[in-house]
Amino acid sequence: MIRNEIAYLSLGSNRGRRAENIRRAISQLRDQPDLRIKAISSLYETSPVGFKQPLYLNAALKIKTSLPPEKLLECLKKIEEDLGRHPGPRWRARTIDLDIIFYGRRLLRARNLVVPHPQFRFRRFVLIPLLELSPRLKDPKTKKPIGQILANLTSPDQKVRLKK
Ligand code: AMP
């Protein structure tokens, strides 16, 4: 058993009932014995990065967990699978995306897990909800405050608005 670590997760959905998918993912996380949810950000509606697809809903979570990072990733993948599975003969595309953004101040570079998440510094839809949760949070790799990373971003096409 390792000591509890604070971790930050990013959640996103752009298929089906997006808010419901995010709520269900949070509720499944709440049922995990080795994990406690400390804070949940607002929901944000965000334009997709890359190819054309429906708008996303995004949120961030602050958790405390005794799961080591690989076990936490396994847990997230299981929830993604559970929620992405629909009745009927076919599996539809994933309805929820769960990422580990920070795990304490650790820097991890395994084949299947990179922490801090390799893309988070370029993504407004991750930075804005994170900033809402913990305005003084710093990137453990570059040591820069996330507010500064956000302020220096140059990707004006990435729209993020608070979902009422
Ligand atoms: P994606 O569907 O784009 O979120 O990619 C999921 C895959 O990225 C997973 O199978 C993970 O093995 C890998 N991955 C690498 N680093 C992370 C991270 N920090 N959080 C979540 N998944 C990660």
Short mmCIF file of C-alpha atoms and ligand atoms in Angstrom, two decimals:
data_model
loop_
_atom_site.label_atom_id
_atom_site.label_comp_id
_atom_site.label_asym_id
_atom_site.label_seq_id
_atom_site.Cartn_x
_atom_site.Cartn_y
_atom_site.Cartn_z
CA MET A 1 0.00 0.00 0.00
CA ILE A 2 1.46 3.34 -1.01
CA ARG A 3 0.57 6.55 0.76
CA ASN A 4 -2.26 8.61 -0.57
CA GLU A 5 -1.43 10.92 -3.44
CA ILE A 6 -3.37 13.82 -4.86
CA ALA A 7 -4.05 13.33 -8.56
CA TYR A 8 -5.85 15.38 -11.19
CA LEU A 9 -8.01 13.77 -13.85
CA SER A 10 -9.56 15.16 -17.00
CA LEU A 11 -12.94 13.94 -18.26
CA GLY A 12 -14.46 14.46 -21.68
CA SER A 13 -17.47 13.28 -23.66
CA ASN A 14 -18.78 14.18 -27.10
CA ARG A 15 -21.17 11.34 -27.81
CA GLY A 16 -24.65 10.55 -26.57
CA ARG A 17 -25.80 12.22 -23.36
CA ARG A 18 -22.57 13.96 -22.58
CA ALA A 19 -23.35 15.38 -19.14
CA GLU A 20 -24.88 12.08 -18.09
CA ASN A 21 -21.75 10.21 -19.26
CA ILE A 22 -19.56 12.49 -17.16
CA ARG A 23 -21.86 12.12 -14.15
CA ARG A 24 -21.80 8.34 -14.48
CA ALA A 25 -18.01 8.27 -14.71
CA ILE A 26 -17.80 10.39 -11.54
CA SER A 27 -20.26 8.13 -9.78
CA GLN A 28 -18.21 5.04 -10.73
CA LEU A 29 -15.08 6.73 -9.43
CA ARG A 30 -16.91 7.53 -6.22
CA ASP A 31 -17.61 3.81 -5.78
CA GLN A 32 -13.90 2.89 -5.90
CA PRO A 33 -12.65 1.88 -2.48
CA ASP A 34 -9.10 3.24 -2.88
CA LEU A 35 -10.00 6.65 -4.18
CA ARG A 36 -11.69 9.76 -2.83
CA ILE A 37 -12.99 12.64 -4.88
CA LYS A 38 -11.85 15.94 -3.35
CA ALA A 39 -13.21 18.42 -5.90
CA ILE A 40 -15.17 18.49 -9.15
CA SER A 41 -14.93 21.38 -11.62
CA SER A 42 -17.83 22.89 -13.56
CA LEU A 43 -18.71 21.44 -16.94
CA TYR A 44 -17.23 23.24 -19.93
CA GLU A 45 -18.37 23.00 -23.52
CA THR A 46 -15.38 22.96 -25.80
CA SER A 47 -14.63 22.81 -29.48
CA PRO A 48 -12.83 19.63 -30.59
CA VAL A 49 -9.12 19.74 -31.34
CA GLY A 50 -8.04 18.23 -34.64
CA PHE A 51 -10.57 16.71 -37.02
CA LYS A 52 -14.23 17.75 -37.21
CA GLN A 53 -16.43 16.13 -34.60
CA PRO A 54 -19.21 17.16 -32.17
CA LEU A 55 -18.56 19.62 -29.32
CA TYR A 56 -17.19 18.16 -26.11
CA LEU A 57 -18.18 18.53 -22.52
CA ASN A 58 -15.13 18.55 -20.26
CA ALA A 59 -14.46 18.64 -16.55
CA ALA A 60 -11.58 18.01 -14.16
CA LEU A 61 -11.41 16.15 -10.87
CA LYS A 62 -9.09 16.39 -7.93
CA ILE A 63 -8.80 13.01 -6.21
CA LYS A 64 -6.85 11.42 -3.42
CA THR A 65 -5.87 7.83 -4.01
CA SER A 66 -3.76 4.99 -2.70
CA LEU A 67 -3.82 3.32 -6.12
CA PRO A 68 -0.44 3.41 -7.82
CA PRO A 69 -0.53 5.23 -11.19
CA GLU A 70 -0.78 2.07 -13.34
CA LYS A 71 -3.69 0.78 -11.23
CA LEU A 72 -5.39 4.15 -11.44
CA LEU A 73 -5.04 4.02 -15.25
CA GLU A 74 -6.52 0.49 -15.26
CA CYS A 75 -9.43 1.73 -13.20
CA LEU A 76 -10.06 4.61 -15.64
CA LYS A 77 -9.88 2.30 -18.65
CA LYS A 78 -12.40 -0.05 -17.05
CA ILE A 79 -14.81 2.84 -16.48
CA GLU A 80 -14.30 4.01 -20.08
CA GLU A 81 -15.14 0.51 -21.27
CA ASP A 82 -18.18 0.18 -19.04
CA LEU A 83 -19.64 3.48 -20.19
CA GLY A 84 -18.73 3.01 -23.85
CA ARG A 85 -20.55 -0.28 -24.06
CA HIS A 86 -24.07 -0.14 -25.48
CA PRO A 87 -26.71 -2.85 -25.74
CA GLY A 88 -26.96 -4.52 -29.12
CA PRO A 89 -24.59 -6.36 -31.39
CA ARG A 90 -22.18 -3.51 -32.00
CA TRP A 91 -19.86 -1.57 -29.79
CA ARG A 92 -20.10 2.09 -30.36
CA ALA A 93 -17.20 4.48 -30.11
CA ARG A 94 -16.20 5.61 -26.64
CA THR A 95 -18.54 7.98 -24.89
CA ILE A 96 -16.09 9.04 -22.23
CA ASP A 97 -12.40 9.85 -22.14
CA LEU A 98 -10.57 9.79 -18.80
CA ASP A 99 -6.97 10.96 -18.51
CA ILE A 100 -4.49 11.28 -15.68
CA ILE A 101 -3.09 14.80 -15.85
CA PHE A 102 -0.98 14.87 -12.65
CA TYR A 103 -0.17 12.19 -10.12
CA GLY A 104 1.33 14.01 -7.17
CA ARG A 105 4.51 15.61 -8.44
CA ARG A 106 5.66 12.48 -10.17
CA LEU A 107 7.15 12.37 -13.64
CA LEU A 108 6.33 9.04 -15.30
CA ARG A 109 7.34 7.79 -18.71
CA ALA A 110 6.11 4.24 -19.21
CA ARG A 111 5.03 2.85 -22.58
CA ASN A 112 1.34 3.15 -21.71
CA LEU A 113 1.40 6.00 -19.21
CA VAL A 114 3.02 9.41 -19.41
CA VAL A 115 2.46 11.84 -16.50
CA PRO A 116 2.02 14.79 -16.55
CA HIS A 117 -0.22 14.02 -19.52
CA PRO A 118 1.87 14.85 -22.61
CA GLN A 119 -0.80 17.06 -24.22
CA PHE A 120 -2.16 18.96 -21.25
CA ARG A 121 0.00 22.07 -21.76
CA PHE A 122 -1.62 22.66 -25.17
CA ARG A 123 -5.21 22.04 -24.18
CA ARG A 124 -7.42 24.83 -22.91
CA PHE A 125 -10.15 22.29 -22.15
CA VAL A 126 -7.81 20.68 -19.60
CA LEU A 127 -6.12 23.82 -18.24
CA ILE A 128 -9.29 25.86 -17.63
CA PRO A 129 -11.10 23.27 -15.46
CA LEU A 130 -7.83 22.51 -13.62
CA LEU A 131 -7.33 26.18 -12.89
CA GLU A 132 -10.85 26.37 -11.47
CA LEU A 133 -10.01 23.54 -9.04
CA SER A 134 -6.55 24.66 -7.98
CA PRO A 135 -5.51 28.13 -9.14
CA ARG A 136 -2.01 27.79 -7.69
CA LEU A 137 -1.26 24.40 -9.19
CA LYS A 138 2.14 24.04 -10.89
CA ASP A 139 3.24 21.72 -13.67
CA PRO A 140 5.60 19.33 -11.84
CA LYS A 141 7.78 19.03 -14.94
CA THR A 142 8.33 22.64 -15.98
CA LYS A 143 7.46 24.08 -12.51
CA LYS A 144 5.33 26.71 -14.25
CA PRO A 145 1.98 27.69 -12.73
CA ILE A 146 -0.82 26.33 -14.91
CA GLY A 147 -2.31 29.84 -15.13
CA GLN A 148 0.88 30.99 -16.83
CA ILE A 149 0.83 28.02 -19.22
CA LEU A 150 -2.76 28.92 -20.14
CA ALA A 151 -1.95 32.61 -20.58
CA ASN A 152 0.89 31.75 -22.97
CA LEU A 153 -1.18 29.41 -25.13
CA THR A 154 -1.60 30.42 -28.74
CA SER A 155 -4.52 28.41 -30.02
CA PRO A 156 -7.38 30.87 -30.44
CA ASP A 157 -9.59 28.38 -32.28
CA GLN A 158 -9.98 26.23 -29.16
CA LYS A 159 -13.17 27.61 -27.61
CA VAL A 160 -14.07 26.72 -24.05
CA ARG A 161 -17.20 28.07 -22.37
CA LEU A 162 -18.81 27.36 -19.05
CA LYS A 163 -21.82 25.08 -19.53
CA LYS A 164 -24.84 26.49 -17.68
P1 AMP B 1 -6.71 8.47 -25.55
O1 AMP B 1 -7.79 7.57 -26.02
O2 AMP B 1 -6.20 9.39 -26.59
O3 AMP B 1 -7.05 9.14 -24.24
O4 AMP B 1 -5.47 7.52 -25.22
C1 AMP B 1 -5.61 6.51 -24.27
C2 AMP B 1 -4.28 5.81 -24.10
O5 AMP B 1 -3.26 6.75 -23.77
C3 AMP B 1 -4.37 4.81 -22.98
O6 AMP B 1 -4.47 3.53 -23.51
C4 AMP B 1 -3.10 5.01 -22.16
O7 AMP B 1 -2.30 3.86 -22.15
C5 AMP B 1 -2.36 6.14 -22.86
N1 AMP B 1 -1.90 7.16 -21.90
C6 AMP B 1 -0.64 7.65 -21.82
N2 AMP B 1 -0.54 8.56 -20.83
C7 AMP B 1 -1.80 8.68 -20.29
C8 AMP B 1 -2.33 9.48 -19.22
N3 AMP B 1 -1.57 10.35 -18.54
N4 AMP B 1 -3.65 9.33 -18.93
C9 AMP B 1 -4.42 8.47 -19.64
N5 AMP B 1 -3.98 7.69 -20.65
C10 AMP B 1 -2.67 7.79 -20.98
#
